PDB file of C-alpha atoms in Angstrom:
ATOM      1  CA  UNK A   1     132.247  67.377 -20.122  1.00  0.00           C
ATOM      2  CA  UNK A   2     128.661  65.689 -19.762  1.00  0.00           C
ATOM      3  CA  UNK A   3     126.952  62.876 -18.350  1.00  0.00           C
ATOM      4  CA  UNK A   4     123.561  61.005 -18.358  1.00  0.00           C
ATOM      5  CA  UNK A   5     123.209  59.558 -15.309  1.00  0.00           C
ATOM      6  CA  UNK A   6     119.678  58.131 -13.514  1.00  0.00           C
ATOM      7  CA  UNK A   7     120.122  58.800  -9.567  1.00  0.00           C
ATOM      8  CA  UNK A   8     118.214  56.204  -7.860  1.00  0.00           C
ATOM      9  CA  UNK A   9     116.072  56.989  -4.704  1.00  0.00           C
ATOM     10  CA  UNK A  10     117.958  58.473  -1.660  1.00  0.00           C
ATOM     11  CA  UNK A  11     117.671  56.433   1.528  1.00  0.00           C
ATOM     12  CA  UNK A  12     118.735  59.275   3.443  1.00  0.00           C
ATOM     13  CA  UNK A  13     117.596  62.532   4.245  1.00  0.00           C
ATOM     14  CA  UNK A  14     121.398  63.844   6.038  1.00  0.00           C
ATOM     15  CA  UNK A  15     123.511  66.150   4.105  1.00  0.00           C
ATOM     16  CA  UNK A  16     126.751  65.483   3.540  1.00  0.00           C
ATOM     17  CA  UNK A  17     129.931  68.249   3.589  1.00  0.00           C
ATOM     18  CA  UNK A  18     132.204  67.096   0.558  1.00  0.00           C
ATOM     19  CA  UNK A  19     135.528  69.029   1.200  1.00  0.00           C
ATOM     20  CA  UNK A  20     138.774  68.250  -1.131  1.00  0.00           C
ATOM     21  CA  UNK A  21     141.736  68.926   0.248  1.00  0.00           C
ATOM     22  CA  UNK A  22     144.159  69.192  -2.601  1.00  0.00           C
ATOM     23  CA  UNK A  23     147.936  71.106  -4.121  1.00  0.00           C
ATOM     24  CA  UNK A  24     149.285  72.758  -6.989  1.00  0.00           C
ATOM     25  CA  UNK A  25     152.436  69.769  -6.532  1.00  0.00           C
ATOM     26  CA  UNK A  26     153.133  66.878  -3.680  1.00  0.00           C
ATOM     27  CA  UNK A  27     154.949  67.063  -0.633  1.00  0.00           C
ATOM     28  CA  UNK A  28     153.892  69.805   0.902  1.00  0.00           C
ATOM     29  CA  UNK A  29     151.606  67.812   3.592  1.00  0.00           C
ATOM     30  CA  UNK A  30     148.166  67.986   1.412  1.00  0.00           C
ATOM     31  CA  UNK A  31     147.704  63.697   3.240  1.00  0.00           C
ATOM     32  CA  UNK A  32     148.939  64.588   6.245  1.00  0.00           C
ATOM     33  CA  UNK A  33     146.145  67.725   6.430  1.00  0.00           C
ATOM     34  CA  UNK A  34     143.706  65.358   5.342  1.00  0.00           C
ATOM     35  CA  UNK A  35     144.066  63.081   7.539  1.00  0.00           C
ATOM     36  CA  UNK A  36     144.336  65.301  10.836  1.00  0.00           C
ATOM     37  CA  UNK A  37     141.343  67.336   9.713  1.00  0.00           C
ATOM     38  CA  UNK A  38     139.296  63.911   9.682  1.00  0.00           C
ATOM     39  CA  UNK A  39     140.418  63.048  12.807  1.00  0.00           C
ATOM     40  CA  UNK A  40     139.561  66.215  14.233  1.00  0.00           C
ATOM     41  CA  UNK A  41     136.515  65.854  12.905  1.00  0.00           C
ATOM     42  CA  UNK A  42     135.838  62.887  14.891  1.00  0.00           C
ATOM     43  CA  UNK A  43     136.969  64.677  17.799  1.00  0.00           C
ATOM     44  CA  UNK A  44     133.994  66.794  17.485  1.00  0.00           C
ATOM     45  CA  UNK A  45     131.429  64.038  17.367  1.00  0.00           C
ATOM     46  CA  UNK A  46     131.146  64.194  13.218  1.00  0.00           C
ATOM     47  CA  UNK A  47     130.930  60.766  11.244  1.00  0.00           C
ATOM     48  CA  UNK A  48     134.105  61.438   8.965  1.00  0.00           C
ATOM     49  CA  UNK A  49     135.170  59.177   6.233  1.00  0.00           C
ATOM     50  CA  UNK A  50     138.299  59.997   4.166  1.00  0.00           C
ATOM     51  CA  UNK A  51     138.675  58.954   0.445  1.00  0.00           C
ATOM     52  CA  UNK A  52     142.548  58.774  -0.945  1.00  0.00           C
ATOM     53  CA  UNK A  53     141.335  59.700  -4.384  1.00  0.00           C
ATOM     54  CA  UNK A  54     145.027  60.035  -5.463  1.00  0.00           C
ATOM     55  CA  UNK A  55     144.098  57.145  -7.784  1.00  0.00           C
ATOM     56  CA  UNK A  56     147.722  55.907  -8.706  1.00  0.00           C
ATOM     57  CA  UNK A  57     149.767  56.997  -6.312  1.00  0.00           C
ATOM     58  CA  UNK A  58     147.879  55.901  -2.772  1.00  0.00           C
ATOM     59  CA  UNK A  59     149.431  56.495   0.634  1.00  0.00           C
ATOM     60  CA  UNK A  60     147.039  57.360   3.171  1.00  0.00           C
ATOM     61  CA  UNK A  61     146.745  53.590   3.869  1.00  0.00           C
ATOM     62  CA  UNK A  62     150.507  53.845   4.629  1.00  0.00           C
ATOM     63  CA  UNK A  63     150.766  57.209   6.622  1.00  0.00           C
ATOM     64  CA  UNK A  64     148.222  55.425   8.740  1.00  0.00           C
ATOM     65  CA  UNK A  65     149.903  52.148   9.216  1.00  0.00           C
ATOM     66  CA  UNK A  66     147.044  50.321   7.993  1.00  0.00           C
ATOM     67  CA  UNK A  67     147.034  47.435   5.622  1.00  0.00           C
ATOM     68  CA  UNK A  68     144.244  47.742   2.983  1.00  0.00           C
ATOM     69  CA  UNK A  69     143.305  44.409   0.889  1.00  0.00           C
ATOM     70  CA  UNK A  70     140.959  45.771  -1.497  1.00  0.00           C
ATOM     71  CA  UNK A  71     141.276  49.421  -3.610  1.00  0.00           C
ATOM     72  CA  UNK A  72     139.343  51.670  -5.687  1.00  0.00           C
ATOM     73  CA  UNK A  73     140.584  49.673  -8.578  1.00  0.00           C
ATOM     74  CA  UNK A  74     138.948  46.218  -7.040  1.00  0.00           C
ATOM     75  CA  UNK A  75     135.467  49.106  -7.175  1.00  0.00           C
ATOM     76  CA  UNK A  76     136.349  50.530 -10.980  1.00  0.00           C
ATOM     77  CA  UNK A  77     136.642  46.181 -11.790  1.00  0.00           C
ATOM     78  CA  UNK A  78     133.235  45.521 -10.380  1.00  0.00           C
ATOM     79  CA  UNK A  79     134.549  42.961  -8.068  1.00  0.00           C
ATOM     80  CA  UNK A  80     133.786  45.328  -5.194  1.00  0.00           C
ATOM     81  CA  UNK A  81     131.578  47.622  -3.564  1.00  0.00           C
ATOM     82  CA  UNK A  82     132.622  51.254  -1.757  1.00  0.00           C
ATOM     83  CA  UNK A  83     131.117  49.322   1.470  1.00  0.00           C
ATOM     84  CA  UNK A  84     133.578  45.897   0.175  1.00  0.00           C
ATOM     85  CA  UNK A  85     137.162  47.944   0.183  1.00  0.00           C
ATOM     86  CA  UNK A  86     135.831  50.256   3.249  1.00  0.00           C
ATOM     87  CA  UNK A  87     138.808  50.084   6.000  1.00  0.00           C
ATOM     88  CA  UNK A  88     138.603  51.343   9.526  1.00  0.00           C
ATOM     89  CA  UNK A  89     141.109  53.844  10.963  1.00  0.00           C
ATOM     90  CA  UNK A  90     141.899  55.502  13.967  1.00  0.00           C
ATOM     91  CA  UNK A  91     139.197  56.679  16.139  1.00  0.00           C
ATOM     92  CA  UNK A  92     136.484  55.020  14.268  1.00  0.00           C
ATOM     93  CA  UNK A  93     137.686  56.903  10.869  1.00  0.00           C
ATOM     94  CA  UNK A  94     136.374  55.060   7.806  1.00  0.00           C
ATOM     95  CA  UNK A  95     138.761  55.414   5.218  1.00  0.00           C
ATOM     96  CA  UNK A  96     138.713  54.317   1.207  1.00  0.00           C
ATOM     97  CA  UNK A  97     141.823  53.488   0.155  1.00  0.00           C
ATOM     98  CA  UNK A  98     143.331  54.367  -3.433  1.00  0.00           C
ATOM     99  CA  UNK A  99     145.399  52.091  -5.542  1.00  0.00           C
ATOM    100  CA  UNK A 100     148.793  52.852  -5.560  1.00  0.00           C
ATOM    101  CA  UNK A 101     150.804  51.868  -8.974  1.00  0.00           C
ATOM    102  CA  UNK A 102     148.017  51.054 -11.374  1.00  0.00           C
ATOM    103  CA  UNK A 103     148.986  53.688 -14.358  1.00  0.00           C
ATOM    104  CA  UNK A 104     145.284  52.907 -15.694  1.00  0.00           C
ATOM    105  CA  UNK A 105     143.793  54.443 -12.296  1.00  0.00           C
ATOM    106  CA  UNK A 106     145.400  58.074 -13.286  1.00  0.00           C
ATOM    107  CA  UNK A 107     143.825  57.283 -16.671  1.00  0.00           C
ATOM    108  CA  UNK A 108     140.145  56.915 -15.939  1.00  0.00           C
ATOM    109  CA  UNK A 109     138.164  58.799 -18.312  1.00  0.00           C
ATOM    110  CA  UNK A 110     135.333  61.497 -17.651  1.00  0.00           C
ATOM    111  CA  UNK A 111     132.213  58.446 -17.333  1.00  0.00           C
ATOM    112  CA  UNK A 112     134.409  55.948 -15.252  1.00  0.00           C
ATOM    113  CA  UNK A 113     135.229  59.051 -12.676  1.00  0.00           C
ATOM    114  CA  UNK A 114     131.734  59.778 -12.351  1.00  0.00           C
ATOM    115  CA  UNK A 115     130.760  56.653 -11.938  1.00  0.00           C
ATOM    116  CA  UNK A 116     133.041  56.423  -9.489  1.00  0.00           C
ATOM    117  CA  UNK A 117     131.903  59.155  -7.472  1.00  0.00           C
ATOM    118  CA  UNK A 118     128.211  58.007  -8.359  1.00  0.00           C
ATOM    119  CA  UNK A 119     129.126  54.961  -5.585  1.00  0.00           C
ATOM    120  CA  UNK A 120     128.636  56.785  -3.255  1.00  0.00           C
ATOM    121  CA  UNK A 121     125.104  56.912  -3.546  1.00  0.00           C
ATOM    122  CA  UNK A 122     124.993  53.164  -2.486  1.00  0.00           C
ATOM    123  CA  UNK A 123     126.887  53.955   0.782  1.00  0.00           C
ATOM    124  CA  UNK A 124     124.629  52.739   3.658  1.00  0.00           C
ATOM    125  CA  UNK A 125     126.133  54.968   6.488  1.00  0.00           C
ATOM    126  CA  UNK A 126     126.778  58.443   4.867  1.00  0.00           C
ATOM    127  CA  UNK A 127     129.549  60.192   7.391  1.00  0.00           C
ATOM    128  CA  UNK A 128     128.477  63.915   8.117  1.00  0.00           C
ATOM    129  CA  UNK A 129     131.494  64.742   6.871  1.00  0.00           C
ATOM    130  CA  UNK A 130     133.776  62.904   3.790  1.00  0.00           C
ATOM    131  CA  UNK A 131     137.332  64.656   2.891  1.00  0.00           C
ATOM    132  CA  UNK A 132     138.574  64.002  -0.210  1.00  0.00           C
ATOM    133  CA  UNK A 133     142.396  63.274  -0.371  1.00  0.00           C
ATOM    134  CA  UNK A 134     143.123  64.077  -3.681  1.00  0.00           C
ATOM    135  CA  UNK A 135     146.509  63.955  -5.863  1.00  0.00           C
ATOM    136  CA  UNK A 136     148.315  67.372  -6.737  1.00  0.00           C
ATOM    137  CA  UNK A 137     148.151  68.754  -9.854  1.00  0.00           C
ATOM    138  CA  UNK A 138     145.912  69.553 -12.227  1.00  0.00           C
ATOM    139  CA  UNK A 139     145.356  65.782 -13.877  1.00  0.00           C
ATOM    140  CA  UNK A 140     141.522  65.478 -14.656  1.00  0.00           C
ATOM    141  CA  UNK A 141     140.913  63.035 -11.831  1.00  0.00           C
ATOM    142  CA  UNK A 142     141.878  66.221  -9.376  1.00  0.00           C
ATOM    143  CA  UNK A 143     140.109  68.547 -11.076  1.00  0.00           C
ATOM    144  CA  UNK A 144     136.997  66.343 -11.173  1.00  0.00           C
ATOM    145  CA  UNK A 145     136.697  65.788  -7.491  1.00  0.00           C
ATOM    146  CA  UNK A 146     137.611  69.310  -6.572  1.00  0.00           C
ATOM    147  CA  UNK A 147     134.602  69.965  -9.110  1.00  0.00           C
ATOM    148  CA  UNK A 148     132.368  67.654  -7.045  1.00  0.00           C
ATOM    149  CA  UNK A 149     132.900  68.791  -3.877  1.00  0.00           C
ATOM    150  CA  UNK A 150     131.423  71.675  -1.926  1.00  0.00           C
ATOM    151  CA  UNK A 151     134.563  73.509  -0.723  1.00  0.00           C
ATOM    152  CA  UNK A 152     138.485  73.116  -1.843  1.00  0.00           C
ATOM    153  CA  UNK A 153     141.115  73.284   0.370  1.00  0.00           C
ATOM    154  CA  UNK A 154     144.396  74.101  -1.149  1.00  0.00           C
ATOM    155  CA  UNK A 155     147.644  73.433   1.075  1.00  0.00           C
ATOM    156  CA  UNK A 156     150.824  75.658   0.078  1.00  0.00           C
ATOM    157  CA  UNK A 157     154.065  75.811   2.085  1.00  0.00           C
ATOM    158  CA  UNK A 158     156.853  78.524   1.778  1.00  0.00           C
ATOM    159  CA  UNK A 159     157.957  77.801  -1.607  1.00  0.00           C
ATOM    160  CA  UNK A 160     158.170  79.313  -5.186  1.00  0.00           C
ATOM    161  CA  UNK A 161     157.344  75.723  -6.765  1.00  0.00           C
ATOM    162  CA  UNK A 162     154.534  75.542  -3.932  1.00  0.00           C
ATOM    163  CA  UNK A 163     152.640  78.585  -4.963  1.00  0.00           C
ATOM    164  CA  UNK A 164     153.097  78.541  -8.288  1.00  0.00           C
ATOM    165  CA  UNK A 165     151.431  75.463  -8.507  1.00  0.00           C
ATOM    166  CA  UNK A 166     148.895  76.523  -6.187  1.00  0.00           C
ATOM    167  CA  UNK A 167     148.319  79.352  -8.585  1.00  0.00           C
ATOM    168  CA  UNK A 168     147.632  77.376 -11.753  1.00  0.00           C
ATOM    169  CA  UNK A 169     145.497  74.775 -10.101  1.00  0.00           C
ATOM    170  CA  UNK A 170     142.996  77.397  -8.655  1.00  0.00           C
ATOM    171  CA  UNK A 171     143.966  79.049 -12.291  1.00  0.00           C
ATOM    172  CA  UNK A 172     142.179  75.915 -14.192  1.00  0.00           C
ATOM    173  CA  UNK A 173     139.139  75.066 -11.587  1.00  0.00           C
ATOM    174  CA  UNK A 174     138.238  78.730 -12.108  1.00  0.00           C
ATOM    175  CA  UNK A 175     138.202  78.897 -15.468  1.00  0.00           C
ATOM    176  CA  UNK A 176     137.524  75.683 -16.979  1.00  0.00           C
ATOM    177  CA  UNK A 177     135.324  74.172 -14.181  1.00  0.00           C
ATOM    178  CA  UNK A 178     133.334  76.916 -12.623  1.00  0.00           C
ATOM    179  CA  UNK A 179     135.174  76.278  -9.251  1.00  0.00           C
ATOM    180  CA  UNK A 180     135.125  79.910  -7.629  1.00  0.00           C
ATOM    181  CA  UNK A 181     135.633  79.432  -3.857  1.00  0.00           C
ATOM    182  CA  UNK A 182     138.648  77.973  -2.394  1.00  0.00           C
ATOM    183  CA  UNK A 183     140.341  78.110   0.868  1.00  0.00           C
ATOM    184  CA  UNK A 184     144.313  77.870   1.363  1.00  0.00           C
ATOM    185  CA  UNK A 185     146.205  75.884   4.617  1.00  0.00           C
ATOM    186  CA  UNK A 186     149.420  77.301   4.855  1.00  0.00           C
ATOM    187  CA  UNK A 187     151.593  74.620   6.116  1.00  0.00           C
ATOM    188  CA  UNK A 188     155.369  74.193   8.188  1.00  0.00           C
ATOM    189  CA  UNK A 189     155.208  78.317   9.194  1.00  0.00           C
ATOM    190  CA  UNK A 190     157.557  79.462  11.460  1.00  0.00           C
ATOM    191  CA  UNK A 191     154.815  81.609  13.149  1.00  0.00           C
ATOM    192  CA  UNK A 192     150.880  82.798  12.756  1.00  0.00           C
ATOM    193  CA  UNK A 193     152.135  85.716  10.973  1.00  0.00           C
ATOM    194  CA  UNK A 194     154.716  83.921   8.182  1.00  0.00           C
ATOM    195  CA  UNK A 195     151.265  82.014   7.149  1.00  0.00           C
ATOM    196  CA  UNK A 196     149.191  84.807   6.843  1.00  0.00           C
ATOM    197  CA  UNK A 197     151.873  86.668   4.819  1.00  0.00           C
ATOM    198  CA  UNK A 198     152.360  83.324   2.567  1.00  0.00           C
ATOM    199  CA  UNK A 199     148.312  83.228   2.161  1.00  0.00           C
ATOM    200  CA  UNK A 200     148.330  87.222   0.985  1.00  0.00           C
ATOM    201  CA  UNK A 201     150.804  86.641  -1.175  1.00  0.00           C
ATOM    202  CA  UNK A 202     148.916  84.031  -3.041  1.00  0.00           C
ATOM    203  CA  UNK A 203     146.067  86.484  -2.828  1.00  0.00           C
ATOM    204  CA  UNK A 204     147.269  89.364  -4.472  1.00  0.00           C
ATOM    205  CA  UNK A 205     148.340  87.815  -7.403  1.00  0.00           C
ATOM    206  CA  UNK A 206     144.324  85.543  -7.641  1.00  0.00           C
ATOM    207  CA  UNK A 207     142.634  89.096  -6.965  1.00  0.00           C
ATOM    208  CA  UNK A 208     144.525  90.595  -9.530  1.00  0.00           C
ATOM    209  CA  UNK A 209     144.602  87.870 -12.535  1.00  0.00           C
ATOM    210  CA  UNK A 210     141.136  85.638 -11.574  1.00  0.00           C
ATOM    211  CA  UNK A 211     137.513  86.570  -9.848  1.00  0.00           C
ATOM    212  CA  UNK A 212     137.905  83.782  -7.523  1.00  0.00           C
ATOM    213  CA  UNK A 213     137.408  83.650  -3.994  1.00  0.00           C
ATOM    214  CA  UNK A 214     140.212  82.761  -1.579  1.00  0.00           C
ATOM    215  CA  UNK A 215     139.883  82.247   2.246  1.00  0.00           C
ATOM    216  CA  UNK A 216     142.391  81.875   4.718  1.00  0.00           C
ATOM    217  CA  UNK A 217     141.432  78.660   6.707  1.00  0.00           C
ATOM    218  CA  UNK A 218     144.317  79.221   8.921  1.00  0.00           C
ATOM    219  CA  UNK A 219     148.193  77.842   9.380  1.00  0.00           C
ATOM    220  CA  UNK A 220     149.975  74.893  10.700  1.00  0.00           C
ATOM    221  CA  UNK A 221     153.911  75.413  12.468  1.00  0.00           C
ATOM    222  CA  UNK A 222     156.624  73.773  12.002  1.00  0.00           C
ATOM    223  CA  UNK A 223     156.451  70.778  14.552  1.00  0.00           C
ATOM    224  CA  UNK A 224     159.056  68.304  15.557  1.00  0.00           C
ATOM    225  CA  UNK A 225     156.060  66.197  16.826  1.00  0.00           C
ATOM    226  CA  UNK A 226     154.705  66.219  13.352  1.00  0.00           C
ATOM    227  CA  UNK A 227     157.796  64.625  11.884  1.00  0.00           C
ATOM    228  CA  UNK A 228     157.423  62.483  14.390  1.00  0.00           C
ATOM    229  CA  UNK A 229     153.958  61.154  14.391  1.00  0.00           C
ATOM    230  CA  UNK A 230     154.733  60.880  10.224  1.00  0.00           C
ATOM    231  CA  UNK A 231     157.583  58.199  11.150  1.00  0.00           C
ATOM    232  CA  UNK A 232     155.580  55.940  13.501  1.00  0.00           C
ATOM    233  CA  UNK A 233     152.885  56.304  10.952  1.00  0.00           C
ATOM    234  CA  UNK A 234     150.141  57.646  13.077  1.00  0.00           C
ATOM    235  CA  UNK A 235     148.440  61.112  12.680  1.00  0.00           C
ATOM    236  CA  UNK A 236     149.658  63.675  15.453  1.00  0.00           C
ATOM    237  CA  UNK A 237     145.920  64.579  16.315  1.00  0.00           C
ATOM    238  CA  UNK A 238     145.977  61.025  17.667  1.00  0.00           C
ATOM    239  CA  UNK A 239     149.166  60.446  18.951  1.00  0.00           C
ATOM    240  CA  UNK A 240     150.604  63.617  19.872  1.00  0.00           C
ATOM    241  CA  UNK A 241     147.223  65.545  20.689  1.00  0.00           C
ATOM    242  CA  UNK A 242     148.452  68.439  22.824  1.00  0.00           C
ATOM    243  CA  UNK A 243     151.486  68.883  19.931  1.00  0.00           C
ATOM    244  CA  UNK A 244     151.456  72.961  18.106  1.00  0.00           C
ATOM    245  CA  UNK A 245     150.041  71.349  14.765  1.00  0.00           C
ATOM    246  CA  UNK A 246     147.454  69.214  16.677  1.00  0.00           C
ATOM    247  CA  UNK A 247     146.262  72.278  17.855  1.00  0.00           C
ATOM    248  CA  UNK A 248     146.342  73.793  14.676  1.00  0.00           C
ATOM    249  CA  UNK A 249     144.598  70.865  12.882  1.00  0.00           C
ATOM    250  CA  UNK A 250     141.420  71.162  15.140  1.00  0.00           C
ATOM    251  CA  UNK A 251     141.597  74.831  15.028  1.00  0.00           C
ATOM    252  CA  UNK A 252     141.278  74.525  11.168  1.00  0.00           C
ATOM    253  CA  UNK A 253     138.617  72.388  11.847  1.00  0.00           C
ATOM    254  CA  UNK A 254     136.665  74.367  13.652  1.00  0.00           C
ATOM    255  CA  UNK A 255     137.184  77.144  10.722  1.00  0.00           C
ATOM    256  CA  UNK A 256     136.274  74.918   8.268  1.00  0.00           C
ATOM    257  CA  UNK A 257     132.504  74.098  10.518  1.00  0.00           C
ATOM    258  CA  UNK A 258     132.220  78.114  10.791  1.00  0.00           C
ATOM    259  CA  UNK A 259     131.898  78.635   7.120  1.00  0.00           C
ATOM    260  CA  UNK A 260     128.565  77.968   4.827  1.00  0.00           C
ATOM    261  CA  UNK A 261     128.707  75.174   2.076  1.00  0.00           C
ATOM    262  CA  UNK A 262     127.597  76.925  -1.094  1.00  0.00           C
ATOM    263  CA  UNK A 263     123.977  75.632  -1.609  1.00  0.00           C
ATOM    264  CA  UNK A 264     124.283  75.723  -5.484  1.00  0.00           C
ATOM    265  CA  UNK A 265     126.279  73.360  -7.503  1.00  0.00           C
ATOM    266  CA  UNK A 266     129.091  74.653  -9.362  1.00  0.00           C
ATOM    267  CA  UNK A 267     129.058  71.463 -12.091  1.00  0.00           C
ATOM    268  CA  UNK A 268     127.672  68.569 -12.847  1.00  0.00           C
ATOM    269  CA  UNK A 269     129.314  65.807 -11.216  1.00  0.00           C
ATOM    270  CA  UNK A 270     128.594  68.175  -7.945  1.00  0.00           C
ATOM    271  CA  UNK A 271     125.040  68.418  -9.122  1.00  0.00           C
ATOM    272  CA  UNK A 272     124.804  64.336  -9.244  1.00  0.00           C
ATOM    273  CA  UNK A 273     126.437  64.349  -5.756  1.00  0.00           C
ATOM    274  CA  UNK A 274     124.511  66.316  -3.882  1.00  0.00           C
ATOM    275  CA  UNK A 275     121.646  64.446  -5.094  1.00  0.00           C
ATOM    276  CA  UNK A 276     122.992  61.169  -3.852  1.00  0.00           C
ATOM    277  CA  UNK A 277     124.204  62.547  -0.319  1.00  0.00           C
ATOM    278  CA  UNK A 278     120.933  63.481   0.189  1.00  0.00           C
ATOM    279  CA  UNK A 279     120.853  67.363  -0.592  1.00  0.00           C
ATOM    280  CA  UNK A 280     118.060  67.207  -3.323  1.00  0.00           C
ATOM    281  CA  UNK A 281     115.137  64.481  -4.141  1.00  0.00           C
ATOM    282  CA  UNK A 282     116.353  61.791  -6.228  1.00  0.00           C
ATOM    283  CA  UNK A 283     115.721  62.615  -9.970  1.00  0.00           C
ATOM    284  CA  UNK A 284     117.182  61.311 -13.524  1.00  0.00           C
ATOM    285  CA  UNK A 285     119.584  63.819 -14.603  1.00  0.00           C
ATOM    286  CA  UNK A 286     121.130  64.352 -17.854  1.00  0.00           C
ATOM    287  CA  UNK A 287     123.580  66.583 -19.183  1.00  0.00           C
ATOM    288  CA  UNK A 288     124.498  67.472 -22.774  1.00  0.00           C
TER     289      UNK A 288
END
């Protein structure tokens, strides 16, 4: 995959920490993780904005109870800008919604998804922190953003399905992107100790089959409060903040903060990025 791409100058000088929070397959909470992990952010004084870069199949928007005019497929039209579709969630969150049953969205091709990401360059307020919501999978839109992003988060939960999934996703973005470091959210654990189990598991079987590495950014339990906050459509960080998975939320948080974004790019849509977000000077850039 290659692009040619000219970067125009960076307004500002702030970094940016690009974390994807993806799966091997859905419903094992990869939006709801997002979405507390921002919010936890914001809890800790970071700017945080949150892009639902499932591109077909939406639903932050939703899980939020928020109703979002404009998409990322008003952005891919040219009718609007990143700042245009831009909707403000709870706490201040700034989030950018994803279209939600547009098949041509889940078939953008490699120069329309990096020109997609390349809009972020013209973002006026870069957050300190922006989580990428992606779909599960391994369609090339997930694979792409995981690619552009500094760190991966892969959510699992106590299934076969689950971690088999889990498995080949972190299977591909090692060996066909150059994605090496990842870090795994066990999720609905009975206990500490089931999720740490669940995480080795998924270990042994990486350390023996890929040279990847694979960090434990922590657990979240089983939580009635969680259900809850799901079915009133608010994040539990925010409406249930002394709940066991709020807890666990900000305490994955506060791992995530703890550990060093890799200061090298691990592909070229990462390499534009980081330019934009204000890691590098401003530069044309091609790649063959």
């Amino acid at each position: 995959m290659g692009y040619a791409m000219a970067i125009a100058e960076v307004k500002h000088q702030r970094p940016v920490r690009v974390v994807c929070v993806t799966s091997g397959k859905g419903g094992v909470g990869k939006t709801a993780t997002s979405v507390n992990l921002a919010l936890a952010g914001i809890l800790r004084g970071q700017q945080v904005m949150l892009l639902d870069a499932d591109l077909a199949l939406a639903n932050v928007d939703v899980a939020l109870g928020l109703d979002a005019r404009y998409n990322l497929a008003h952005v891919m039209d040219g009718g609007k800008s990143l700042e245009d579709i831009i909707v403000q969630g709870p706490m201040g969150l700034r989030i950018i919604p994803g279209s939600s049953g547009i098949k041509r969205m889940a078939d953008l091709g490699s120069t329309e998804r990096a020109g997609l990401i390349a809009a972020f360059g013209a973002l006026q307020l870069p957050p300190d922190l922006l989580l990428i919501d992606s779909a599960s999978g391994i369609s090339d839109s997930v694979l792409s953003f995981a690619q552009a992003s500094h760190d991966v988060v892969v959510v699992v939960c106590d299934e076969p399905t689950a971690l088999t999934d889990a498995y080949a996703l972190v299977k591909v973005l090692s060996r066909e992107y150059g994605v090496y470091r990842f870090q795994v959210v066990c999720n609905r654990m009975s206990d500490p100790a089931q999720g740490r189990a669940l995480y080795e598991k998924l270990a042994a079987v990486c350390d023996r089959f890929l040279e990847v590495s694979l960090g434990f950014l922590g657990s979240v339990p089983e939580d009635p409060y969680l259900i809850r906050s799901v079915q009133v459509q608010r994040a539990v960080v925010d409406a249930f903040p002394s709940s066991k998975s709020s807890l666990a939320f900000k305490r994955l948080h506060t791992e995530l903060g703890r550990q060093t974004p890799p200061s090298a790019a691990t592909g070229h849509m990462q390499f534009f990025l980081e330019r934009m977000l204000g890691h590098g000077p401003a530069r044309e850039v091609a790649s063959a």
